[in-house]
Coordinates of C-alpha atoms and ligand atoms in Angstrom, one line a residue:
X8 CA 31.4 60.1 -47.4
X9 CA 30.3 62.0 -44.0
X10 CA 30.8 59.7 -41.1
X11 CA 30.4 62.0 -37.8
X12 CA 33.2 61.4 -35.3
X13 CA 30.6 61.6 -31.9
X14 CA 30.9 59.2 -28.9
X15 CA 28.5 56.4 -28.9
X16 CA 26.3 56.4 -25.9
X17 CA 27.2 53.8 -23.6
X18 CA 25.0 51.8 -21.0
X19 CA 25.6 53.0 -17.6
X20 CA 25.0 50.6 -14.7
X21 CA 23.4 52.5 -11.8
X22 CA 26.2 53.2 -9.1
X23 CA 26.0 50.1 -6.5
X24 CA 24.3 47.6 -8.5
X25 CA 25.9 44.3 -9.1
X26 CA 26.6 43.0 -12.6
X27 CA 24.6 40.1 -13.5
X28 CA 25.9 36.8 -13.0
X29 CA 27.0 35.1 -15.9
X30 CA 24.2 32.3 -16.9
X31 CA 26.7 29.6 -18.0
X32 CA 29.9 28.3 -16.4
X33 CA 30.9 26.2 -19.2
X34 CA 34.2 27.3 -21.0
X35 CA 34.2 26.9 -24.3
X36 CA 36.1 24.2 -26.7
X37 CA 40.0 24.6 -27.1
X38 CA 43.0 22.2 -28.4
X39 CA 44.8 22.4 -24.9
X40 CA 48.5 22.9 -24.4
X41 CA 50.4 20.6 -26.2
X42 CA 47.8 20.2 -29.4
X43 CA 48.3 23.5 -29.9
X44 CA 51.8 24.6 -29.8
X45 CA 51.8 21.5 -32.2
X46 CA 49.7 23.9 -34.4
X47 CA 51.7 27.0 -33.8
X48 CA 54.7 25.1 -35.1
X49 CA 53.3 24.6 -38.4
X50 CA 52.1 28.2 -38.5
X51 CA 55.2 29.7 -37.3
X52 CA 56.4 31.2 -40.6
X53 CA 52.5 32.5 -41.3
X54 CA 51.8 34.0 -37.7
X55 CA 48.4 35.6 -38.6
X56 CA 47.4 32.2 -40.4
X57 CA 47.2 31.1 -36.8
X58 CA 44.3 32.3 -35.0
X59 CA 41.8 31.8 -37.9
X60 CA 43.1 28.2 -38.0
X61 CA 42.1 27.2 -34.4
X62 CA 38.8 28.6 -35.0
X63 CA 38.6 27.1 -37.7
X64 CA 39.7 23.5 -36.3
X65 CA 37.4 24.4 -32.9
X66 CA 34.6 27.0 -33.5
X67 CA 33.7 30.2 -33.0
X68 CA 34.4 30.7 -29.2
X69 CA 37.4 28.8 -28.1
X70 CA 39.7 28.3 -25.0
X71 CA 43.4 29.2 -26.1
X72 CA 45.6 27.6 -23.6
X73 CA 48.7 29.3 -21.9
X74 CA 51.4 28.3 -19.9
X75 CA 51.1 30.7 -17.2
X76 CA 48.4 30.1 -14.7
X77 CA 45.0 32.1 -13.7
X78 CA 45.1 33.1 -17.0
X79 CA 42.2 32.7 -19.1
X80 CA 41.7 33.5 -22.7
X81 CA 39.4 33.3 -25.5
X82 CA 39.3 33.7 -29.2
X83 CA 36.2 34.8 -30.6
X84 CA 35.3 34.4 -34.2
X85 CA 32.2 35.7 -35.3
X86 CA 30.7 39.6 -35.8
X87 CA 28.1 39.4 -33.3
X88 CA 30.5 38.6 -31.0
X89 CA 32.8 41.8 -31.9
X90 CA 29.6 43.4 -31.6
X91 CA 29.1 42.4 -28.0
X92 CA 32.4 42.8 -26.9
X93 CA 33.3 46.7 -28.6
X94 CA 29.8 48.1 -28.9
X95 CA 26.6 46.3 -27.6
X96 CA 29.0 45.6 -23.9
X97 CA 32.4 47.3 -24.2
X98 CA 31.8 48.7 -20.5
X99 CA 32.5 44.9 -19.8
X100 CA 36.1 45.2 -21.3
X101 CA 38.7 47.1 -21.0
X102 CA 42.4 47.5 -23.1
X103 CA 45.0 44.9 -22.6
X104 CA 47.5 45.6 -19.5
X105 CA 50.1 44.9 -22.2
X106 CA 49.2 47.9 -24.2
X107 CA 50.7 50.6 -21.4
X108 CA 53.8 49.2 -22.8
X109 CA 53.2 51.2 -26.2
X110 CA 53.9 54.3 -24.3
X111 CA 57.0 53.2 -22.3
X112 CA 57.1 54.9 -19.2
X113 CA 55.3 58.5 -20.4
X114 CA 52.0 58.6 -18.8
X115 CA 49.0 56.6 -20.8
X116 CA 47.6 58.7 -23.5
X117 CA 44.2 58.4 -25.6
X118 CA 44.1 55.0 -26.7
X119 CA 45.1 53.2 -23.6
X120 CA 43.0 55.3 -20.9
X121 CA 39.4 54.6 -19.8
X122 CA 36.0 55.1 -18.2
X123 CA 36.1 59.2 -17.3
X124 CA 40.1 59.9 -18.1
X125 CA 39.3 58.5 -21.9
X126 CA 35.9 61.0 -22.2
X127 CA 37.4 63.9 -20.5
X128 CA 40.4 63.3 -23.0
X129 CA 38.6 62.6 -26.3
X130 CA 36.1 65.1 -25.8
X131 CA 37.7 68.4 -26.6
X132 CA 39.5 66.1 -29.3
X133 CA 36.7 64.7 -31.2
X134 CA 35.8 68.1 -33.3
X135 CA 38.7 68.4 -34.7
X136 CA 38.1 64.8 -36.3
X137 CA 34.6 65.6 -38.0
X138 CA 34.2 65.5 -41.8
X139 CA 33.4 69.1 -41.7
X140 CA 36.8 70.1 -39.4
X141 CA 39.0 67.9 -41.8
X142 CA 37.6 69.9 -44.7
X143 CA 38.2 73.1 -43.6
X144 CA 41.6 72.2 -42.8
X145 CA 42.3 70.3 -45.5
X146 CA 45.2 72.8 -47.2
X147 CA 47.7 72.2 -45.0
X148 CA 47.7 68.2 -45.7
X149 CA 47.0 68.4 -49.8
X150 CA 50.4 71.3 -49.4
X151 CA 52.4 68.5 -47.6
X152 CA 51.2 65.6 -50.0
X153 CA 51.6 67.4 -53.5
X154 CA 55.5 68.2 -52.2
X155 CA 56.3 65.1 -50.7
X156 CA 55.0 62.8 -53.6
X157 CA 56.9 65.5 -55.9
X158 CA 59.8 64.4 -54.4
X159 CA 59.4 61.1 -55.9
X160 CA 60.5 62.3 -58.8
X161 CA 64.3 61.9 -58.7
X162 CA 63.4 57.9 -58.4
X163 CA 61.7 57.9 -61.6
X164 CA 64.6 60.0 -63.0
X165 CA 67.3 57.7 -61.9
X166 CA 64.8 54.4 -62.8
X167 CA 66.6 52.3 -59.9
X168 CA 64.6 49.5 -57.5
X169 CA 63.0 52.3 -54.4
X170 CA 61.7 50.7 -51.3
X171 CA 58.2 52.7 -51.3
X172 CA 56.8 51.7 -48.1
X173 CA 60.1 53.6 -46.8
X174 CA 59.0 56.3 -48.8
X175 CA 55.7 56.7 -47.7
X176 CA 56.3 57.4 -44.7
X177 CA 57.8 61.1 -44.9
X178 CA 54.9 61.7 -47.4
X179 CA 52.6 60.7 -44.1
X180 CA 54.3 62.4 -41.4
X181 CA 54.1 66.0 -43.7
X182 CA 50.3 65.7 -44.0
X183 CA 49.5 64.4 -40.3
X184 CA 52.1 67.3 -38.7
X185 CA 51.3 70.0 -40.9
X186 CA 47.5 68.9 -40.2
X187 CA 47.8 68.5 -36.8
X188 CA 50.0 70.7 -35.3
X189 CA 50.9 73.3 -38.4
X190 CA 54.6 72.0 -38.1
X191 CA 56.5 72.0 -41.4
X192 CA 59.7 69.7 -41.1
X193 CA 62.1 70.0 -43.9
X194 CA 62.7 66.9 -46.0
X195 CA 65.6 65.6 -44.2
X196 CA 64.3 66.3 -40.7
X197 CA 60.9 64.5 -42.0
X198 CA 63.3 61.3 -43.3
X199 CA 64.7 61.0 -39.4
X200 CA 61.5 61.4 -37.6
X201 CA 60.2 59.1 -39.6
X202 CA 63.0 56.8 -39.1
X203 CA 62.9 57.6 -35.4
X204 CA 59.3 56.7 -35.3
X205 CA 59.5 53.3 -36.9
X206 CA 62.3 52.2 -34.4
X207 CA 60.1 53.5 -31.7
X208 CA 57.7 52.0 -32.9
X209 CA 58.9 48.3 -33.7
X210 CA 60.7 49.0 -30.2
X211 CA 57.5 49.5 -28.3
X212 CA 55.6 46.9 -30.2
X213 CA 58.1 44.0 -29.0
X214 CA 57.8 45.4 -25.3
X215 CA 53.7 45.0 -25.4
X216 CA 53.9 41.5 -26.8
X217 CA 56.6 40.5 -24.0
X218 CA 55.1 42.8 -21.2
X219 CA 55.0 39.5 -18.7
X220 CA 58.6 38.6 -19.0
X221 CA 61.0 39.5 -16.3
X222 CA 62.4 42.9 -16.9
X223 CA 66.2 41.4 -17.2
X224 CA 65.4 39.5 -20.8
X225 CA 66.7 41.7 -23.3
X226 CA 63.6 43.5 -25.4
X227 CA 64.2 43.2 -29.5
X228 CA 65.5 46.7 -31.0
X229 CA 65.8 47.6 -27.5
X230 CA 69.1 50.0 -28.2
X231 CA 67.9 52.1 -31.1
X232 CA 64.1 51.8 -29.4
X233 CA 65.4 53.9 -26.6
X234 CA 67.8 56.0 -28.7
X235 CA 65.0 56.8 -31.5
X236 CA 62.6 57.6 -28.1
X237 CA 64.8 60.4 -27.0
X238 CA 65.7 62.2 -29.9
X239 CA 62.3 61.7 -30.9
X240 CA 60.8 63.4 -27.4
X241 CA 63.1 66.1 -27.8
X242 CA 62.0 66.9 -30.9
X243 CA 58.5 67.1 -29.1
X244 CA 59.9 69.0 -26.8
X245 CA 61.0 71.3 -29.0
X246 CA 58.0 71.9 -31.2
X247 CA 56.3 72.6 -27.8
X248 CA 58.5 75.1 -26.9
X249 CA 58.5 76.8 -30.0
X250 CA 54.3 77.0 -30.0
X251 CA 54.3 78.2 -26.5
X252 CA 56.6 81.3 -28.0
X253 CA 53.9 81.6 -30.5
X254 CA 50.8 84.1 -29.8
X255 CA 47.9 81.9 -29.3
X256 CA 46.1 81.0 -32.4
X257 CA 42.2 83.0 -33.0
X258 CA 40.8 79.4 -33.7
X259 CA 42.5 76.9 -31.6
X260 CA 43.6 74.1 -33.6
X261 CA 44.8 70.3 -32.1
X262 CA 47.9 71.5 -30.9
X263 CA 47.1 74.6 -29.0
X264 CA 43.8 72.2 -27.7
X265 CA 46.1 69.6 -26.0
X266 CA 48.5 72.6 -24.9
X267 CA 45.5 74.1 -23.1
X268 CA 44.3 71.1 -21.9
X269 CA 43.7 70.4 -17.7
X270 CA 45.6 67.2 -17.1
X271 CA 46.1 66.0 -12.9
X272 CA 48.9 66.4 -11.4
X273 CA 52.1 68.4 -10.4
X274 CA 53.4 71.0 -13.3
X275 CA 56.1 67.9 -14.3
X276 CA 53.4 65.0 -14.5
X277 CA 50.5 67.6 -16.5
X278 CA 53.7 68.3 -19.1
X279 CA 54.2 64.9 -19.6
X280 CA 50.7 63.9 -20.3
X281 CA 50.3 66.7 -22.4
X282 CA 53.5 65.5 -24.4
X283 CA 52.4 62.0 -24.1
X284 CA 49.0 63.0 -26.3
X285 CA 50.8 65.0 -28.5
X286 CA 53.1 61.7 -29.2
X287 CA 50.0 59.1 -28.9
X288 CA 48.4 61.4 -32.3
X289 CA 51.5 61.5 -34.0
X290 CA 51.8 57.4 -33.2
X291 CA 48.2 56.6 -34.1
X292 CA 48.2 58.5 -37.4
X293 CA 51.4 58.1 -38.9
X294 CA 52.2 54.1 -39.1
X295 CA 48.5 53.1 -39.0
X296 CA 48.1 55.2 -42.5
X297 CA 51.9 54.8 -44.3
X298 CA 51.2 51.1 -43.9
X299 CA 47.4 50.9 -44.9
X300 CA 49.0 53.2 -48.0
X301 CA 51.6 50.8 -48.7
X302 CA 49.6 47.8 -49.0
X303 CA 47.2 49.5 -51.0
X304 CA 49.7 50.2 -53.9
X305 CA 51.1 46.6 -53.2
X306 CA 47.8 45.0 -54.2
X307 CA 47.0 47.8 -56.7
X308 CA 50.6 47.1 -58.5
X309 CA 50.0 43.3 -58.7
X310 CA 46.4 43.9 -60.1
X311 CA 46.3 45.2 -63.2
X312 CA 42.9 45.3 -63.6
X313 CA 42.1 46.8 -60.5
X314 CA 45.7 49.3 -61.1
X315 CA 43.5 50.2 -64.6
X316 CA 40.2 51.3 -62.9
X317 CA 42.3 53.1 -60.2
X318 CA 44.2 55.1 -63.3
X319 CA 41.1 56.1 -65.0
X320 CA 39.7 57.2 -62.3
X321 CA 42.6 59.3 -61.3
X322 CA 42.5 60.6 -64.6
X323 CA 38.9 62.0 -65.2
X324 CA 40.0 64.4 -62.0
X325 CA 41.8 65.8 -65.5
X326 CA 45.1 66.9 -64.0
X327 CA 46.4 69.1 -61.4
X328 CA 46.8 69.2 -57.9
X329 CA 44.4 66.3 -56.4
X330 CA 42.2 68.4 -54.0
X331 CA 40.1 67.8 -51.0
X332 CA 37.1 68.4 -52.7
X333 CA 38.1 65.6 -55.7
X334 CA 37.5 62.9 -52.9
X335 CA 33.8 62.5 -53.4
X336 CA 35.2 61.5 -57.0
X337 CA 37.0 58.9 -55.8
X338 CA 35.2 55.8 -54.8
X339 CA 36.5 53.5 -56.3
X340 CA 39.9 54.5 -55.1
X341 CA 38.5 54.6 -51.7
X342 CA 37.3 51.0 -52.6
X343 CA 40.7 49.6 -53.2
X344 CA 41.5 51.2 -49.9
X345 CA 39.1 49.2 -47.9
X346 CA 39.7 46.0 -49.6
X347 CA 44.0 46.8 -49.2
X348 CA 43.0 47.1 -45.2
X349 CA 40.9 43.8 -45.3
X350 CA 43.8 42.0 -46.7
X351 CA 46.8 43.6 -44.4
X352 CA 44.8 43.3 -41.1
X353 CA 46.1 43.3 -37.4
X354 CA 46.6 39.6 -36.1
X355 CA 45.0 40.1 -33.0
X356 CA 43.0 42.4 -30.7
X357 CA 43.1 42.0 -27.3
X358 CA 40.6 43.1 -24.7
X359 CA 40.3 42.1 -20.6
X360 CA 37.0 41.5 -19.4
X361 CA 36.1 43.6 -15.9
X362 CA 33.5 41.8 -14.9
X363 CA 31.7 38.1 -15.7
X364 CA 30.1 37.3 -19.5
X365 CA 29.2 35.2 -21.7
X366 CA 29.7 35.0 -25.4
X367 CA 28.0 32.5 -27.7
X368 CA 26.9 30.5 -24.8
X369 CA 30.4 30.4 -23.0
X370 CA 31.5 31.9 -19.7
X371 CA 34.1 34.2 -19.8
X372 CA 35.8 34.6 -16.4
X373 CA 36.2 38.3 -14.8
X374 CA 39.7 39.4 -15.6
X375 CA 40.3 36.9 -18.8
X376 CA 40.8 37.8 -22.1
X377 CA 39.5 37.8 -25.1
X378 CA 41.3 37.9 -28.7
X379 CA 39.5 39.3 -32.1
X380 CA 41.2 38.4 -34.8
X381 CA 41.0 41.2 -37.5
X382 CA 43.0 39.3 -39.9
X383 CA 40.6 36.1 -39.5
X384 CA 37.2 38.2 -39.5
X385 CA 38.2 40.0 -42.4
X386 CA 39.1 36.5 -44.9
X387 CA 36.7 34.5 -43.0
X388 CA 34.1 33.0 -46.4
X389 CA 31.3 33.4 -44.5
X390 CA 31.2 36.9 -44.4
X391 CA 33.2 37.3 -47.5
X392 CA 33.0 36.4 -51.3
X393 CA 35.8 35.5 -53.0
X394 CA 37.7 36.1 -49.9
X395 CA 41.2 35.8 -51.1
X396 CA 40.3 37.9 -53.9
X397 CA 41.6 41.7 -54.3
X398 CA 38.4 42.8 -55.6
X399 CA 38.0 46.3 -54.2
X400 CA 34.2 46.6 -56.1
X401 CA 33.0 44.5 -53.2
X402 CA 33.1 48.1 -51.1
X403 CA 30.9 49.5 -53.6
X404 CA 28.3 46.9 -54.8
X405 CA 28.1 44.3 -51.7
X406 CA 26.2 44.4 -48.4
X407 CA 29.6 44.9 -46.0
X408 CA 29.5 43.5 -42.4
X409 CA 30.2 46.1 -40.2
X410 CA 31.4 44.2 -38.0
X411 CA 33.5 41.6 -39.5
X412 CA 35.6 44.8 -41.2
X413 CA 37.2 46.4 -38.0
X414 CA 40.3 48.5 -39.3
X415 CA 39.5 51.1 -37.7
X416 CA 38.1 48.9 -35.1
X417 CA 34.3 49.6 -34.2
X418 CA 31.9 50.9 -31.1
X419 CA 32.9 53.7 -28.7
X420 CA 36.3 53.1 -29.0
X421 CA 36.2 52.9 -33.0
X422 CA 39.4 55.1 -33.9
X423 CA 39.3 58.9 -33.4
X424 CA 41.2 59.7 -36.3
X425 CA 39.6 57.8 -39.3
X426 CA 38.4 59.7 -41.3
X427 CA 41.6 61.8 -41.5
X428 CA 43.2 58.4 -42.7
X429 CA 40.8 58.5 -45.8
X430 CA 41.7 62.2 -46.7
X431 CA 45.4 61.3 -46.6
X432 CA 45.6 58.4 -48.0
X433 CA 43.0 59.1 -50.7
X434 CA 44.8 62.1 -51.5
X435 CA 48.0 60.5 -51.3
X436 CA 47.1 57.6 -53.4
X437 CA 45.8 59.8 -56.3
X438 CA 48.4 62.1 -56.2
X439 CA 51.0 59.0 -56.8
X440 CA 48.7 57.4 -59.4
X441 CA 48.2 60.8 -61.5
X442 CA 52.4 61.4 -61.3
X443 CA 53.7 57.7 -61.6
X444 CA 53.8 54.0 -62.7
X445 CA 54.8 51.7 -60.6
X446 CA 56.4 48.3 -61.5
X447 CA 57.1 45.8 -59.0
X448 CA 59.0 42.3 -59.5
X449 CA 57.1 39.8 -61.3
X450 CA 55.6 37.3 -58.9
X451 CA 56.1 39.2 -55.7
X452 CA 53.6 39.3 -53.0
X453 CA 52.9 40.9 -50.3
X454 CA 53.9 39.1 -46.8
X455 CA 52.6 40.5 -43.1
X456 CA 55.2 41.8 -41.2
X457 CA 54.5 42.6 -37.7
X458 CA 54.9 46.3 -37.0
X459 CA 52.5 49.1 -34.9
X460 CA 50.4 48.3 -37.9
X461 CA 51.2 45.3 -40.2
X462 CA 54.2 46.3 -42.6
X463 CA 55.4 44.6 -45.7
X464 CA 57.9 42.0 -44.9
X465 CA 61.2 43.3 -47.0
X466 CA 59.4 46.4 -47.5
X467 CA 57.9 47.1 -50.8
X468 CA 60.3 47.4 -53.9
X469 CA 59.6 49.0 -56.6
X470 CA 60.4 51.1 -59.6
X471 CA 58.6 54.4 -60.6
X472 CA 58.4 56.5 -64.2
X473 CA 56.8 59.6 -64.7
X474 CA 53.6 59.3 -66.8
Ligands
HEM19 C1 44.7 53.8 -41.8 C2 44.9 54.5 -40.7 C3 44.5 54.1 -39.3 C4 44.1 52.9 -38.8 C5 44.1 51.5 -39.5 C6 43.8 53.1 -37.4 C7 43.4 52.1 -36.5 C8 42.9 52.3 -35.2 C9 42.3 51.3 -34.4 C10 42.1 49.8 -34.8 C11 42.0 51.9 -33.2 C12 41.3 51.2 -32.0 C13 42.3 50.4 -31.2 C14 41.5 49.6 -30.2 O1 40.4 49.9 -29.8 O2 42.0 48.6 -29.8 C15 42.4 53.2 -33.3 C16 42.2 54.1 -32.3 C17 42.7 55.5 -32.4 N1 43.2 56.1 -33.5 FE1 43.5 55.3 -35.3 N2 43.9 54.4 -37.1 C18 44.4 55.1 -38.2 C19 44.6 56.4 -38.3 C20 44.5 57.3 -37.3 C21 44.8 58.7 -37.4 C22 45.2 59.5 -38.7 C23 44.6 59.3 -36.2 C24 44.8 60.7 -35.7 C25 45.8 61.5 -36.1 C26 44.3 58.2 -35.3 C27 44.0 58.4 -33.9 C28 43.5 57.4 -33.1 C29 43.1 57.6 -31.7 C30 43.3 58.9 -31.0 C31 42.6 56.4 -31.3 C32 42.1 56.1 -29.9 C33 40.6 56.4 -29.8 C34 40.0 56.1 -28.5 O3 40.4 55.1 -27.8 O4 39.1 56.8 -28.1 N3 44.2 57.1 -36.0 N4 42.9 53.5 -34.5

């Protein structure tokens, strides 16, 4: 189960030398302009259908056409070729200008900074995200889970249709506060933020995706975005000052790090990048791991075979309160995990390369760039058996390609905070299966909705008993 959170070693170019020239100046296939908005209008009620199509229709490295000019992009297809791009040669790319948008005018945190900044940044971080760390402070989050899920119990009583991907969410945001900055919200004030974050959060999302279009056309949720961003930075505000009243801790934990961390700039600018890291941790771990939760019961719920193993296992834990130290009990649960993330999967990930390449043979121009497509790696049959199966035992008995399963995204700039996501939502996933049933509508599946991290279109209804 250990996976150490370290940073890879990267290459470094000696200062002064010249990148090598490409070898190739050929650009590879592509269905050009009109071709393909003919394909996106058959796919536009399955958007994530739509990448893996054109690769499938034109290869592995292909030309995707835009309407804007100088600008060059390229899907890639194949594992090798996420390996070039985030692990083998990530110095050659860097994160999409889009994604500044995410933090709407607060200074870039974590995710979105690079070279130096992101080391100097992740560094003191990174301990904190060890196996051994999470352990140790494992209480805090099993407290928050085992109180939230109880709450759960008034649905069961009342035996009405609950929307639990709604639900999740404050079960989420307990465990990832209480874990990371030893903030205990009560229920209702857990229900807002949580509300508050998702508006954000679909907010931000639509700003990224229309970054190039003059600032005067109107941004979807734009109103609430910018309401739910104030109250929600106030409450940041807030549980910074009330730390900063608080004695320092013997044995620093995240918060007190990022409060004590040297950021550039005058007192105003190091405050806000200091808030803006508190708020990029709360942003990365909360959606990211509701939603991997809630298509993980979505999947488990329309599987009964799968739902059965997942019980039994639950079971031989024999009762009581579902531990840290149960996980390594678990793998079959953290099996249906896995194969819930393979099927939910983020449409696209989008990198801009700094300097001249070449990828299967093609050039890619300095500046382009290039799409992965998560969703596509992760059904493509060529890395897959069975790939529109939901057969979690493929995490336990099959040779997994490393590269062609990239929830967490892989390389230097894999995610920081993964392994946490396995302790929640291990622990949050058994403690639901040991309380409850869950029943959802016959013949209901799951459909991609496009969130921070892919939702549930028309959430996830369901109805709960006590077992
Ligand atoms: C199931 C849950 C999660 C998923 C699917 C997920 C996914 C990802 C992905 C794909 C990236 C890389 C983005 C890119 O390179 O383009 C990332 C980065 C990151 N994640 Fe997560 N994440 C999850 C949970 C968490 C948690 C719980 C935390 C911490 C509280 C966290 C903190 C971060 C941070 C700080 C980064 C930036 C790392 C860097 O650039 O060095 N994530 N995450």
């Amino acid at each position: 189960m250990a996976e150490p959170t370290t940073l890879t070693a990267c290459p470094v170019r000696p200062p002064g030398e010249l990148p090598p020239p490409a070898a190739t100046t050929h650009r590879p296939p592509g269905p050009g302009l009109l071709r393909m908005s003919a394909i996106a209008a058959r796919f536009s009620t399955e958007p994530y259908a739509f990448l893996p199509e054109i690769a499938r229709r034109y290869g592995d490295v292909v030309d995707i056409p835009v309407p804007v000019p100088g600008v060059t992009v390229t899907l890639v297809s194949h594992p090798d070729h996420v390996d070039h791009i985030m692990t083998r040669h990530h110095l050659r790319y860097h994160k999409h200008e889009g994604t500044a948008e995410l933090v709407t005018g607060e200074p870039p945190a974590l995710p979105l900074l690079e070279g130096e900044e992101w080391k100097r940044t992740r560094r003191p971080l990174n301990p904190f995200f060890s196996e051994r760390a999470l352990a140790a402070n494992s209480t805090p989050m099993v407290e928050a889970i085992a109180e939230r899920v109880a709450d759960w119990e008034v649905h069961a009583r009342s035996g009405g249709w609950v929307d639990l991907e709604h639900e999740i969410g404050p079960v989420v945001m307990d465990g990832l506060l209480r874990s990371i900055a030893d903030l205990a919200l009560s229920p209702e004030q857990l229900h807002e933020y949580v509300d508050g974050a998702r508006s954000y959060g679909q907010w931000v999302v639509g700003r990224a995706a229309m970054y190039k279009f003059p600032a005067f056309v109107p941004r979807p949720f734009g109103r609430r975005g910018a309401a739910a961003k104030t109250i929600m930075f106030g409450e940041l505000d807030r549980w910074v000052a009330e730390r900063r009243a608080q004695p320092p801790r013997e044995r620093p934990d995240i918060f007190q790090t990022l409060l004590e961390m040297e950021f550039p700039g005058t007192p105003d600018q190091q405050y806000a990048r200091m808030r803006s890291e508190l708020s990029g941790l709360v942003f990365a771990g909360f959606e990211t791991t509701a939603e991997a939760l809630a298509w993980t019961i979505a999947l488990l719920a329309r599987n009964p075979r799968a739902l059965g193993e997942a019980y039994a296992e639950v079971d031989a834990l024999g009762g009581g309160r579902v531990e840290y130290e149960h996980l390594e009990r678990l793998p079959y649960l953290r099996a249906c995990f896995d194969e819930a993330q393979r099927f939910q999967a983020a449409p696209a990930n989008v990198r801009t390369a700094t300097e001249e390449d070449e990828i299967g043979g093609y050039f890619i121009p300095a500046g382009s760039h290039v799409v992965i497509s998560p969703y596509g790696l992760q059904r493509d049959p060529r890395f897959w058996r069975d790939a529109e199966q939901f057969e979690p035992r493929r995490f336990i008995e099959d040779k997994i390609n490393r590269n062609a399963f990239i929830p967490f995204n892989i390389g230097p700039r894999k995610c920081m905070g993964s392994r946490m996501a396995y302790i929640e939502g291990l622990l949050t996933l058994a403690t639901i299966l040991q309380k409850f049933t869950v029943q959802i509508r016959d013949g209901w599946t799951p459909r991609h909705r496009i969130r921070v991290s892919t939702g549930l279109a028309g959430g996830l209804p369901a109805k709960l008993a006590l077992r």
